Every structure is written in structure tokens, then in C-alpha cells.
Amino acid sequence: MTFIFANWKMYLNNEESLALAKDLSAQDLGSNALTCAVFPTMLSVAGAVSILKNSPIAIGAQNVAWAPKGAYTGAVSAQLCKDVGCTYVLIGHSERRHIFGEKTEDVRKRIAACIQADITPVLCIGETREDKERGTQKDMLKTQILGALEGLDLGNSGLIVAYEPVWAISGSGNGDHCNPAYAQDIHTWIRSEISTLTSKFVPLLYGGSVNQENVVSYTSQKDIDGVLVGSASIKSNSFLTMRDAVASSL
Ligand code: PEP
């Protein structure tokens, strides 16, 4: 199974998000070998669910609160996302960590909330350019992995991990090209770290400036099970070109 996940961030307004969902819903995306999901803003999640309900494209949220219910102004729980029809939630995206100051402890509580609500968390991890230049990227990644997952009961729940080096993310990061061989090496290492925490298969996605031209260079790597795409995913033609390129490479 290969995953193509589209993180629409806050690039689109509600009307644009629903128009994009409508465009995608009109396409024949049938392929048993591909799992596609889109992550609209929280405001557009319910609308996208209703537009895509007969399509194979799943919906995810970009974040959730760790509390299930209560006096948490401005928050949306994992259970609410699940109730509305989300299958996935991004947790610990670098923009949440670096712009909004989310700490590893916050990430862990959100992962636990997803497990509790039976919705699949997509744990995002990634080193900064400084970590990479210092050669401490694995220390950073290990802290993020263990901090988020160690000691949680992952037995029955879904889990996906997205490796997104901050220096490769466009927009909020440096947008540098990540060599697919480098990404593959890191994925192999992440796989072995994750295997110390759970015996089940955890799909690993790569994210950071993925586009129509380079997507297959990542998905063709042995330990890269799919991609998480930001800016290149907010136009239906670029999303569909990526999807076709990956489908025909399988
Ligand atoms: C992301 O931030 O999840 C991402 C992958 O962004 P981009 O593809 O724009 O680098």
C-alpha cells in the first residue's frame, strides 16, 4: 500500500477547499494499491467529508486537542473529528511545533487522545537544518519518537509516522531538496526505532517539497511507504499528476 496524503494547511479558504474536494470527487481514483487522504482546515473538514463520502479519498484533521470534552475554548477533540468522519489526524507537524510552540509532551497527549478515540494519528517528526548540520538529527528524531510514543499502548490502534525534515518543507521551512537516498536511510533507521516500540507494521511517509516531478523518487525507496504533500497538493491537477505518477510506478 502506498499513501498520498495532502496537507492543505491554511492555504485555502472554505470555498476553495470545497471546490478542490469537489474536483477530486469527480475523478476516478480507484486503485487498491493507493490510499489517498486530504487534510483541510478544521472549518472545511465536515464539508469535505460530505463531498467525498462516495470517493475513496479519506479525510484527516490537521490537529486535535488532547482532552475528549469540556471547557477548552477553541479546541476540537479527536472524538469530534472521528464523529464527523475523519480517519486520520496530523500530530506534531513541524508548524505546530515551531510556530505554535507545541512540545513533545503535547504531542504525546494528542497521540494518546487519538488512540482513545480510535482515529489514526500521523505522527510528524523531523530535524531542523541546525540539527542536520551538527549531525544530531537522529538524536532529535529519537527524542521526538520516544517522547511521543514510548509507553503508550499501540496494540490495537493505527499509527503512521511522517518524516518531514524542517529544512525541506516549503513555506515554513527552508524548502531544500532532500536527497531520496538520505530520506531512505533515515526511514530505515526510523523503522528500526519504531520496531522497539511496537511489533506491528507502521507505514512511514516522507514529506518536504514533494511535487509532481520528484514524487516517484521518494515513493520508489524501499522504506518510504508514501508521501505527505503540502503546497503541491492544493491544486487538483498537481495532486492528480502525483497520484498518476505514483500509481503507474507501482
Ligand atoms: C508539510 O508541511 O507537511 C509539507 C510536506 O509541505 P511542503 O510539501 O509544502 O513542503
Short mmCIF file of C-alpha atoms in Angstrom, two decimals, residues 1-243:
data_model
loop_
_atom_site.label_atom_id
_atom_site.label_comp_id
_atom_site.label_asym_id
_atom_site.label_seq_id
_atom_site.Cartn_x
_atom_site.Cartn_y
_atom_site.Cartn_z
CA MET A 1 0.00 0.00 0.00
CA THR A 2 1.31 3.45 -0.92
CA PHE A 3 -0.05 6.58 0.75
CA ILE A 4 -0.55 10.03 -0.75
CA PHE A 5 -1.63 12.47 1.93
CA ALA A 6 -2.42 16.09 1.10
CA ASN A 7 -1.89 18.66 3.85
CA TRP A 8 -3.85 21.71 2.71
CA LYS A 9 -2.59 23.67 5.75
CA MET A 10 -4.32 27.11 5.80
CA TYR A 11 -3.66 27.73 2.11
CA LEU A 12 -7.31 27.64 1.01
CA ASN A 13 -10.47 29.36 2.16
CA ASN A 14 -13.62 27.33 2.76
CA GLU A 15 -14.98 27.82 -0.76
CA GLU A 16 -11.64 26.85 -2.34
CA SER A 17 -11.31 23.79 -0.10
CA LEU A 18 -14.78 22.54 -1.01
CA ALA A 19 -14.17 23.25 -4.71
CA LEU A 20 -10.95 21.22 -4.57
CA ALA A 21 -12.76 18.38 -2.78
CA LYS A 22 -15.43 18.50 -5.49
CA ASP A 23 -12.80 18.36 -8.25
CA LEU A 24 -11.18 15.34 -6.62
CA SER A 25 -14.52 13.63 -6.03
CA ALA A 26 -15.21 13.76 -9.76
CA GLN A 27 -12.05 11.78 -10.59
CA ASP A 28 -11.70 8.07 -10.93
CA LEU A 29 -9.21 7.44 -8.16
CA GLY A 30 -9.84 3.73 -7.88
CA SER A 31 -6.65 1.89 -7.09
CA ASN A 32 -6.42 -0.71 -4.39
CA ALA A 33 -2.72 -0.08 -4.08
CA LEU A 34 -3.07 3.59 -3.12
CA THR A 35 -4.52 5.28 -0.07
CA CYS A 36 -5.26 8.96 -0.60
CA ALA A 37 -6.34 11.40 2.08
CA VAL A 38 -6.79 15.16 2.27
CA PHE A 39 -6.37 17.32 5.37
CA PRO A 40 -8.44 20.51 5.04
CA THR A 41 -8.66 23.21 7.72
CA MET A 42 -10.91 22.28 10.63
CA LEU A 43 -13.57 24.63 9.26
CA SER A 44 -13.81 22.69 5.99
CA VAL A 45 -13.49 19.15 7.32
CA ALA A 46 -17.22 18.41 7.58
CA GLY A 47 -17.93 19.86 4.13
CA ALA A 48 -15.10 17.84 2.59
CA VAL A 49 -16.37 14.67 4.28
CA SER A 50 -19.78 15.15 2.77
CA ILE A 51 -18.42 15.89 -0.72
CA LEU A 52 -16.00 12.94 -0.66
CA LYS A 53 -18.29 10.42 1.05
CA ASN A 54 -18.60 8.23 -2.05
CA SER A 55 -14.99 8.63 -3.06
CA PRO A 56 -12.02 6.50 -1.96
CA ILE A 57 -10.32 9.65 -0.64
CA ALA A 58 -10.25 9.75 3.16
CA ILE A 59 -10.30 12.91 5.27
CA GLY A 60 -7.99 13.93 8.08
CA ALA A 61 -7.71 16.82 10.50
CA GLN A 62 -4.55 18.89 10.88
CA ASN A 63 -4.50 18.75 14.68
CA VAL A 64 -6.65 17.81 17.68
CA ALA A 65 -6.95 18.68 21.34
CA TRP A 66 -5.81 16.07 23.84
CA ALA A 67 -8.91 16.41 26.02
CA PRO A 68 -12.01 14.46 24.98
CA LYS A 69 -14.57 17.09 26.01
CA GLY A 70 -15.10 20.06 28.26
CA ALA A 71 -14.17 23.67 28.89
CA TYR A 72 -11.46 24.02 26.20
CA THR A 73 -12.27 27.15 24.21
CA GLY A 74 -11.14 26.93 20.61
CA ALA A 75 -10.30 23.23 20.76
CA VAL A 76 -11.62 20.25 18.78
CA SER A 77 -11.24 16.76 20.20
CA ALA A 78 -10.15 13.59 18.42
CA GLN A 79 -13.59 12.13 19.10
CA LEU A 80 -15.30 15.10 17.41
CA CYS A 81 -13.07 14.61 14.36
CA LYS A 82 -13.93 10.94 14.32
CA ASP A 83 -17.67 11.64 14.71
CA VAL A 84 -17.60 13.99 11.74
CA GLY A 85 -15.90 11.39 9.54
CA CYS A 86 -12.14 11.87 9.84
CA THR A 87 -9.96 8.80 9.52
CA TYR A 88 -6.61 10.45 10.28
CA VAL A 89 -5.13 13.34 12.26
CA LEU A 90 -1.75 15.02 11.77
CA ILE A 91 0.01 15.25 15.11
CA GLY A 92 3.17 17.21 15.86
CA HIS A 93 3.52 18.81 12.44
CA SER A 94 6.63 21.00 12.41
CA GLU A 95 4.47 24.12 12.02
CA ARG A 96 2.65 23.19 15.22
CA ARG A 97 5.95 22.58 17.00
CA HIS A 98 7.89 25.56 15.67
CA ILE A 99 5.25 28.25 15.11
CA PHE A 100 2.77 27.36 17.86
CA GLY A 101 5.28 26.03 20.38
CA GLU A 102 3.88 22.53 20.82
CA LYS A 103 6.14 20.44 22.98
CA THR A 104 6.83 16.72 22.77
CA GLU A 105 4.61 16.25 25.83
CA ASP A 106 1.71 17.94 23.97
CA VAL A 107 2.33 15.66 21.01
CA ARG A 108 2.23 12.61 23.24
CA LYS A 109 -1.07 13.64 24.82
CA ARG A 110 -2.59 14.21 21.38
CA ILE A 111 -1.41 10.79 20.19
CA ALA A 112 -2.95 9.22 23.30
CA ALA A 113 -6.23 11.08 22.58
CA CYS A 114 -6.26 9.69 19.03
CA ILE A 115 -5.71 6.16 20.29
CA GLN A 116 -8.51 6.65 22.80
CA ALA A 117 -10.87 7.90 20.06
CA ASP A 118 -9.76 5.18 17.63
CA ILE A 119 -8.62 7.59 14.94
CA THR A 120 -5.25 7.08 13.24
CA PRO A 121 -2.59 9.61 14.23
CA VAL A 122 0.01 10.61 11.65
CA LEU A 123 2.93 11.49 13.90
CA CYS A 124 5.12 14.08 12.17
CA ILE A 125 8.78 14.23 13.10
CA GLY A 126 11.75 16.00 11.57
CA GLU A 127 15.03 17.66 12.35
CA THR A 128 15.90 21.30 11.77
CA ARG A 129 18.67 22.40 9.46
CA GLU A 130 20.83 23.10 12.55
CA ASP A 131 20.33 19.52 13.80
CA LYS A 132 21.37 18.22 10.40
CA GLU A 133 24.42 20.47 10.17
CA ARG A 134 25.51 19.45 13.67
CA GLY A 135 24.96 15.79 12.76
CA THR A 136 22.47 15.40 15.63
CA GLN A 137 19.42 14.68 13.51
CA LYS A 138 18.95 11.15 14.86
CA ASP A 139 19.15 12.42 18.45
CA MET A 140 16.36 14.88 17.67
CA LEU A 141 14.27 12.27 15.86
CA LYS A 142 14.74 9.77 18.67
CA THR A 143 13.59 12.34 21.23
CA GLN A 144 10.52 13.04 19.12
CA ILE A 145 9.70 9.34 18.58
CA LEU A 146 10.21 8.21 22.17
CA GLY A 147 8.63 11.35 23.62
CA ALA A 148 5.51 10.79 21.55
CA LEU A 149 5.12 7.02 21.71
CA GLU A 150 7.11 5.30 24.45
CA GLY A 151 4.88 3.62 26.99
CA LEU A 152 1.65 4.09 25.02
CA ASP A 153 -0.39 1.01 24.26
CA LEU A 154 -0.22 0.94 20.46
CA GLY A 155 -1.66 -2.56 20.31
CA ASN A 156 -4.99 -2.04 18.58
CA SER A 157 -4.65 1.40 17.13
CA GLY A 158 -3.49 2.62 13.77
CA LEU A 159 -0.31 4.65 13.56
CA ILE A 160 1.53 6.33 10.70
CA VAL A 161 4.80 8.25 11.03
CA ALA A 162 5.72 11.05 8.64
CA TYR A 163 9.36 12.07 8.41
CA GLU A 164 9.41 15.71 7.39
CA PRO A 165 12.79 17.41 7.76
CA VAL A 166 12.08 21.05 8.59
CA TRP A 167 14.79 22.19 6.16
CA ALA A 168 12.92 20.50 3.29
CA ILE A 169 9.43 21.86 3.97
CA SER A 170 8.36 24.64 1.63
CA GLY A 171 6.75 27.77 3.04
CA SER A 172 7.51 27.45 6.75
CA GLY A 173 10.82 25.58 6.36
CA ASN A 174 13.81 26.09 4.10
CA GLY A 175 12.36 24.22 1.11
CA ASP A 176 15.68 22.49 0.35
CA HIS A 177 15.65 19.35 -1.77
CA CYS A 178 16.03 16.20 0.31
CA ASN A 179 18.05 13.56 -1.45
CA PRO A 180 15.81 10.46 -1.70
CA ALA A 181 18.74 8.25 -0.63
CA TYR A 182 19.12 10.36 2.53
CA ALA A 183 15.37 10.07 3.19
CA GLN A 184 15.57 6.30 2.64
CA ASP A 185 18.45 5.97 5.14
CA ILE A 186 16.54 7.93 7.76
CA HIS A 187 13.39 5.89 7.12
CA THR A 188 15.29 2.62 7.62
CA TRP A 189 16.58 3.95 10.91
CA ILE A 190 13.10 5.21 11.95
CA ARG A 191 11.66 1.78 11.13
CA SER A 192 14.12 0.11 13.44
CA GLU A 193 13.43 2.64 16.23
CA ILE A 194 9.68 2.12 15.88
CA SER A 195 10.13 -1.66 15.94
CA THR A 196 11.41 -1.36 19.52
CA LEU A 197 8.03 0.14 20.48
CA THR A 198 5.54 -1.97 18.55
CA SER A 199 5.61 -5.18 16.58
CA LYS A 200 3.03 -4.02 14.11
CA PHE A 201 3.77 -2.54 10.71
CA VAL A 202 3.82 1.27 10.85
CA PRO A 203 3.71 2.99 7.43
CA LEU A 204 6.38 5.67 7.06
CA LEU A 205 5.71 8.71 4.87
CA TYR A 206 8.19 11.25 3.58
CA GLY A 207 7.25 14.95 3.44
CA GLY A 208 9.09 18.07 2.35
CA SER A 209 8.77 19.80 -1.05
CA VAL A 210 7.33 16.72 -2.74
CA ASN A 211 5.88 17.57 -6.16
CA GLN A 212 4.88 16.04 -9.50
CA GLU A 213 8.49 15.82 -10.69
CA ASN A 214 10.08 14.20 -7.66
CA VAL A 215 7.28 12.17 -6.03
CA VAL A 216 8.30 8.81 -7.51
CA SER A 217 11.93 9.34 -6.49
CA TYR A 218 10.65 9.11 -2.90
CA THR A 219 7.87 6.52 -3.20
CA SER A 220 10.23 4.16 -5.05
CA GLN A 221 12.50 3.91 -1.98
CA LYS A 222 12.21 0.68 -0.06
CA ASP A 223 11.28 2.13 3.32
CA ILE A 224 9.16 5.05 2.09
CA ASP A 225 5.53 3.94 2.09
CA GLY A 226 4.10 7.19 0.81
CA VAL A 227 4.24 10.95 0.91
CA LEU A 228 2.74 13.84 2.85
CA VAL A 229 2.48 16.77 0.46
CA GLY A 230 1.79 20.40 1.29
CA SER A 231 1.95 23.13 -1.34
CA ALA A 232 1.89 20.80 -4.35
CA SER A 233 -1.36 19.24 -3.13
CA ILE A 234 -3.65 22.27 -3.23
CA LYS A 235 -4.41 22.18 -6.93
CA SER A 236 -6.34 19.23 -8.30
CA ASN A 237 -4.15 18.86 -11.39
CA SER A 238 -0.89 18.66 -9.43
CA PHE A 239 -2.41 16.26 -6.88
CA LEU A 240 -3.77 14.05 -9.68
CA THR A 241 -0.49 14.15 -11.61
CA MET A 242 1.35 12.98 -8.49
CA ARG A 243 -1.24 10.31 -7.91
#
